């Protein structure tokens, strides 16, 4: 099929109010893409580690830098969000939770649990009760 | 029973979204990634501060190595399925779409091979 000529579209983003449903949906996709970038970084870190202390020094420098840790924080946020919202999707796949009140409740649960779990995991990783 | 005419089927018209098999695999890998992912998330923040020796020691531990390989396998496959859907959704030109999908498949396999070999080398003490 050849490229179609551009035709006028109905307005969408400019007229619809953002809602918990639509916002979480696009965030789920964006988080997934962010996790792919993180996966690439993980593959790099593993390959560098296998290559030896010299190549791994770049990985260490990355995580020692404030922007490296910032990216790691963003990655863990995206990870927990994608995980929690993914479970929400799995419930839908099994047929549960389609009523609008349930959709909103589960959506807000995901939105609130995400930063909570992220903070918890960082706290545990940085020493937990001893920190 | 499909409502598509034979010509439409031959032309490949209609929804190009995930087939039933891919839908199921996406859900299976998702379910597997719930425990694997939690395990990885718990570890990765700690991993990020470590020097080479400690990092490889953690990865070399047999339990960690196995879980990491499973996590990488399920995660890369799940991510590949997701990336494909994004391309199929937003790329209109068929030529560009095919090229991007092929690129994604190649990148996925390359990542899996590189990461798999790295974990094995570390775990078997060849790093």
Short mmCIF file of C-alpha atoms in Angstrom, two decimals:
data_model
loop_
_atom_site.label_atom_id
_atom_site.label_comp_id
_atom_site.label_asym_id
_atom_site.label_seq_id
_atom_site.Cartn_x
_atom_site.Cartn_y
_atom_site.Cartn_z
CA UNK A 1 0.00 0.00 0.00
CA UNK A 2 1.58 3.36 -0.99
CA UNK A 3 1.82 6.23 1.51
CA UNK A 4 -1.59 7.87 1.78
CA UNK A 5 -2.00 11.64 1.13
CA UNK A 6 -2.35 13.59 4.39
CA UNK A 7 -6.00 14.20 5.26
CA UNK A 8 -7.50 16.40 8.01
CA UNK A 9 -7.96 14.71 11.39
CA UNK A 10 -10.54 15.29 14.10
CA UNK A 11 -9.03 17.03 17.15
CA UNK A 12 -8.05 14.65 19.93
CA UNK A 13 -5.38 15.67 22.43
CA UNK A 14 -6.46 19.30 22.15
CA UNK A 15 -10.04 18.71 23.24
CA UNK A 16 -10.15 15.74 25.61
CA UNK A 17 -9.51 16.21 29.31
CA UNK A 18 -6.75 13.88 30.57
CA UNK A 19 -8.22 11.14 32.72
CA UNK A 20 -6.80 8.41 34.94
CA UNK A 21 -7.63 5.90 32.20
CA UNK A 22 -5.95 7.57 29.24
CA UNK A 23 -3.01 8.98 31.19
CA UNK A 24 -2.07 5.66 32.78
CA UNK A 25 -2.47 3.94 29.44
CA UNK A 26 0.04 6.11 27.61
CA UNK A 27 2.32 6.15 30.65
CA UNK A 28 2.34 2.35 30.55
CA UNK A 29 3.63 2.45 27.00
CA UNK A 30 6.17 5.18 27.76
CA UNK A 31 7.37 3.30 30.83
CA UNK A 32 7.82 0.20 28.69
CA UNK A 33 10.00 2.14 26.27
CA UNK A 34 12.02 3.57 29.15
CA UNK A 35 12.54 0.03 30.44
CA UNK A 36 13.87 -0.98 27.02
CA UNK A 37 16.49 1.74 27.34
CA UNK A 38 17.27 0.41 30.80
CA UNK A 39 17.55 -3.10 29.42
CA UNK A 40 20.12 -1.88 26.93
CA UNK A 41 22.07 -0.32 29.80
CA UNK A 42 21.88 -3.61 31.72
CA UNK A 43 23.24 -5.54 28.74
CA UNK A 44 26.07 -3.01 28.48
CA UNK A 45 26.87 -3.30 32.20
CA UNK A 46 26.93 -7.12 32.03
CA UNK A 47 29.12 -7.16 28.92
CA UNK A 48 31.50 -4.67 30.54
CA UNK A 49 31.67 -6.74 33.71
CA UNK A 50 32.47 -9.88 31.71
CA UNK A 51 35.16 -7.97 29.84
CA UNK A 52 37.02 -7.05 33.01
CA UNK A 53 37.72 -4.29 35.54
CA UNK A 54 38.99 -1.88 32.87
CA UNK A 55 35.84 -1.77 30.74
CA UNK A 56 33.70 -1.91 33.88
CA UNK A 57 35.24 1.33 35.16
CA UNK A 58 33.00 3.23 32.74
CA UNK A 59 29.94 1.55 34.31
CA UNK A 60 31.12 2.45 37.80
CA UNK A 61 31.69 6.05 36.74
CA UNK A 62 28.21 6.20 35.24
CA UNK A 63 26.53 5.09 38.45
CA UNK A 64 28.75 7.26 40.61
CA UNK A 65 27.65 10.37 38.70
CA UNK A 66 24.53 12.17 39.91
CA UNK A 67 22.86 11.93 36.51
CA UNK A 68 23.57 8.21 36.37
CA UNK A 69 21.82 7.72 39.68
CA UNK A 70 19.06 10.00 38.47
CA UNK A 71 18.54 7.76 35.47
CA UNK A 72 18.54 4.73 37.75
CA UNK A 73 15.83 6.37 39.85
CA UNK A 74 13.79 7.11 36.73
CA UNK A 75 14.28 3.50 35.66
CA UNK A 76 13.05 2.09 38.99
CA UNK A 77 10.04 4.43 38.90
CA UNK A 78 9.19 3.30 35.36
CA UNK A 79 9.77 -0.29 36.40
CA UNK A 80 7.41 -0.29 39.38
CA UNK A 81 4.78 1.63 37.45
CA UNK A 82 4.92 -0.78 34.50
CA UNK A 83 4.83 -3.74 36.89
CA UNK A 84 1.84 -2.48 38.89
CA UNK A 85 -0.11 -1.28 35.87
CA UNK A 86 0.81 -4.52 34.10
CA UNK A 87 -0.80 -6.51 36.91
CA UNK A 88 -3.84 -4.24 36.51
CA UNK A 89 -3.86 -5.25 32.83
CA UNK A 90 -3.59 -8.93 33.74
CA UNK A 91 -6.68 -8.62 35.92
CA UNK A 92 -8.50 -7.08 32.96
CA UNK A 93 -7.32 -9.92 30.74
CA UNK A 94 -8.86 -12.36 33.23
CA UNK A 95 -12.11 -10.41 33.04
CA UNK A 96 -12.07 -8.53 36.34
CA UNK A 97 -12.32 -4.87 37.18
CA UNK A 98 -13.91 -3.33 34.09
CA UNK A 99 -16.55 -1.31 35.93
CA UNK A 100 -15.61 2.36 35.86
CA UNK A 101 -15.36 2.83 39.64
CA UNK A 102 -13.03 -0.20 39.77
CA UNK A 103 -10.97 1.15 36.88
CA UNK A 104 -10.50 4.47 38.65
CA UNK A 105 -9.78 2.85 42.01
CA UNK A 106 -7.20 0.46 40.59
CA UNK A 107 -5.69 3.30 38.57
CA UNK A 108 -5.20 5.53 41.58
CA UNK A 109 -3.86 2.57 43.55
CA UNK A 110 -1.19 2.06 40.91
CA UNK A 111 -0.40 5.77 40.81
CA UNK A 112 0.10 5.92 44.57
CA UNK A 113 1.86 2.58 45.05
CA UNK A 114 4.44 3.34 42.37
CA UNK A 115 6.37 6.07 44.22
CA UNK A 116 5.85 4.18 47.49
CA UNK A 117 7.41 0.96 46.23
CA UNK A 118 10.18 2.88 44.48
CA UNK A 119 11.07 4.66 47.72
CA UNK A 120 10.90 1.40 49.64
CA UNK A 121 13.23 -0.41 47.25
CA UNK A 122 15.76 2.42 47.32
CA UNK A 123 15.62 2.58 51.09
CA UNK A 124 16.21 -1.19 51.32
CA UNK A 125 19.00 -1.09 48.79
CA UNK A 126 20.76 1.75 50.57
CA UNK A 127 20.90 -0.20 53.80
CA UNK A 128 17.31 -0.52 54.96
CA UNK A 129 16.71 -0.39 58.68
CA UNK A 130 20.33 0.52 59.27
CA UNK A 131 20.20 3.59 57.05
CA UNK B 1 -15.14 -17.28 10.64
CA UNK B 2 -13.38 -14.31 9.12
CA UNK B 3 -15.37 -11.45 7.63
CA UNK B 4 -12.48 -10.51 5.34
CA UNK B 5 -12.73 -11.08 1.61
CA UNK B 6 -10.01 -13.32 0.13
CA UNK B 7 -8.54 -10.33 -1.68
CA UNK B 8 -8.32 -8.37 1.55
CA UNK B 9 -6.57 -11.27 3.24
CA UNK B 10 -4.13 -11.64 0.35
CA UNK B 11 -3.34 -7.92 0.50
CA UNK B 12 -2.75 -8.12 4.24
CA UNK B 13 -5.37 -5.49 5.01
CA UNK B 14 -7.00 -5.14 8.38
CA UNK B 15 -5.60 -5.07 11.86
CA UNK B 16 -1.89 -5.80 12.05
CA UNK B 17 -1.91 -6.09 15.83
CA UNK B 18 -0.55 -9.02 17.83
CA UNK B 19 -1.86 -12.43 16.86
CA UNK B 20 -3.41 -14.63 19.49
CA UNK B 21 -0.12 -16.40 20.08
CA UNK B 22 1.74 -13.18 20.71
CA UNK B 23 -1.06 -11.95 22.98
CA UNK B 24 -0.68 -15.07 25.09
CA UNK B 25 3.13 -14.96 25.18
CA UNK B 26 3.02 -11.31 26.19
CA UNK B 27 0.82 -12.27 29.17
CA UNK B 28 2.90 -15.34 30.06
CA UNK B 29 6.16 -13.40 30.05
CA UNK B 30 4.41 -10.64 32.01
CA UNK B 31 3.34 -13.10 34.69
CA UNK B 32 6.83 -14.58 34.88
CA UNK B 33 8.31 -11.09 35.09
CA UNK B 34 6.29 -10.18 38.18
CA UNK B 35 8.44 -12.23 40.58
CA UNK B 36 11.56 -12.04 38.42
CA UNK B 37 11.21 -8.30 38.08
CA UNK B 38 10.71 -7.72 41.76
CA UNK B 39 13.82 -9.80 42.43
CA UNK B 40 15.77 -7.81 39.86
CA UNK B 41 14.54 -4.43 41.09
CA UNK B 42 15.56 -5.35 44.61
CA UNK B 43 19.03 -6.20 43.38
CA UNK B 44 19.70 -3.60 40.75
CA UNK B 45 19.77 -0.55 42.97
CA UNK B 46 22.37 -2.33 45.07
CA UNK B 47 24.28 -3.52 41.99
CA UNK B 48 24.63 0.03 40.77
CA UNK B 49 27.05 1.07 43.48
CA UNK B 50 29.38 -1.88 43.32
CA UNK B 51 32.91 -2.23 42.07
CA UNK B 52 33.88 -4.84 39.52
CA UNK B 53 34.79 -7.55 42.02
CA UNK B 54 31.58 -7.34 44.05
CA UNK B 55 29.42 -7.01 40.94
CA UNK B 56 30.84 -10.14 39.32
CA UNK B 57 30.69 -12.02 42.61
CA UNK B 58 26.97 -11.29 42.90
CA UNK B 59 26.30 -12.28 39.30
CA UNK B 60 28.44 -15.40 39.61
CA UNK B 61 26.36 -16.77 42.48
CA UNK B 62 24.51 -19.69 40.82
CA UNK B 63 21.04 -18.70 42.02
CA UNK B 64 21.53 -15.11 40.88
CA UNK B 65 22.95 -16.22 37.54
CA UNK B 66 19.99 -18.49 36.81
CA UNK B 67 17.44 -15.87 37.84
CA UNK B 68 19.26 -13.24 35.85
CA UNK B 69 19.26 -15.40 32.72
CA UNK B 70 15.54 -16.09 33.16
CA UNK B 71 14.87 -12.42 33.78
CA UNK B 72 16.83 -11.41 30.69
CA UNK B 73 15.10 -14.01 28.54
CA UNK B 74 11.57 -13.19 29.63
CA UNK B 75 12.26 -9.46 29.81
CA UNK B 76 13.89 -9.09 26.41
CA UNK B 77 11.15 -11.16 24.77
CA UNK B 78 8.38 -9.22 26.52
CA UNK B 79 10.07 -5.95 25.60
CA UNK B 80 10.50 -7.04 22.01
CA UNK B 81 6.80 -7.87 21.69
CA UNK B 82 5.96 -4.49 23.20
CA UNK B 83 8.35 -2.59 20.94
CA UNK B 84 6.86 -4.31 17.90
CA UNK B 85 3.37 -3.19 18.84
CA UNK B 86 4.57 0.40 19.18
CA UNK B 87 6.13 0.31 15.71
CA UNK B 88 3.03 -1.32 14.23
CA UNK B 89 0.86 1.35 15.83
CA UNK B 90 2.75 4.46 14.78
CA UNK B 91 4.68 3.73 11.61
CA UNK B 92 2.35 4.09 8.63
CA UNK B 93 4.71 3.46 5.74
CA UNK B 94 4.94 -0.32 5.13
CA UNK B 95 8.57 -0.15 3.98
CA UNK B 96 9.74 1.74 7.04
CA UNK B 97 7.65 -0.48 9.30
CA UNK B 98 9.19 -3.69 7.98
CA UNK B 99 12.67 -2.21 8.25
CA UNK B 100 12.11 -1.12 11.85
CA UNK B 101 10.60 -4.47 12.83
CA UNK B 102 13.55 -6.29 11.32
CA UNK B 103 15.93 -3.95 13.16
CA UNK B 104 14.11 -4.63 16.42
CA UNK B 105 14.35 -8.38 15.96
CA UNK B 106 18.06 -8.13 15.21
CA UNK B 107 18.67 -5.88 18.20
CA UNK B 108 16.73 -8.24 20.45
CA UNK B 109 18.71 -11.28 19.43
CA UNK B 110 21.98 -9.39 19.69
CA UNK B 111 21.13 -8.14 23.18
CA UNK B 112 20.13 -11.63 24.30
CA UNK B 113 23.31 -13.18 22.93
CA UNK B 114 25.61 -10.51 24.41
CA UNK B 115 23.93 -10.54 27.82
CA UNK B 116 23.62 -14.33 27.94
CA UNK B 117 27.27 -14.85 27.10
CA UNK B 118 28.32 -12.19 29.63
CA UNK B 119 26.36 -13.81 32.47
CA UNK B 120 27.70 -17.26 31.57
CA UNK B 121 31.27 -16.02 31.39
CA UNK B 122 30.97 -14.32 34.77
CA UNK B 123 29.23 -17.28 36.38
CA UNK B 124 31.66 -19.85 34.99
CA UNK B 125 34.61 -17.80 36.13
CA UNK B 126 35.96 -16.83 32.72
CA UNK B 127 35.65 -13.06 33.33
#
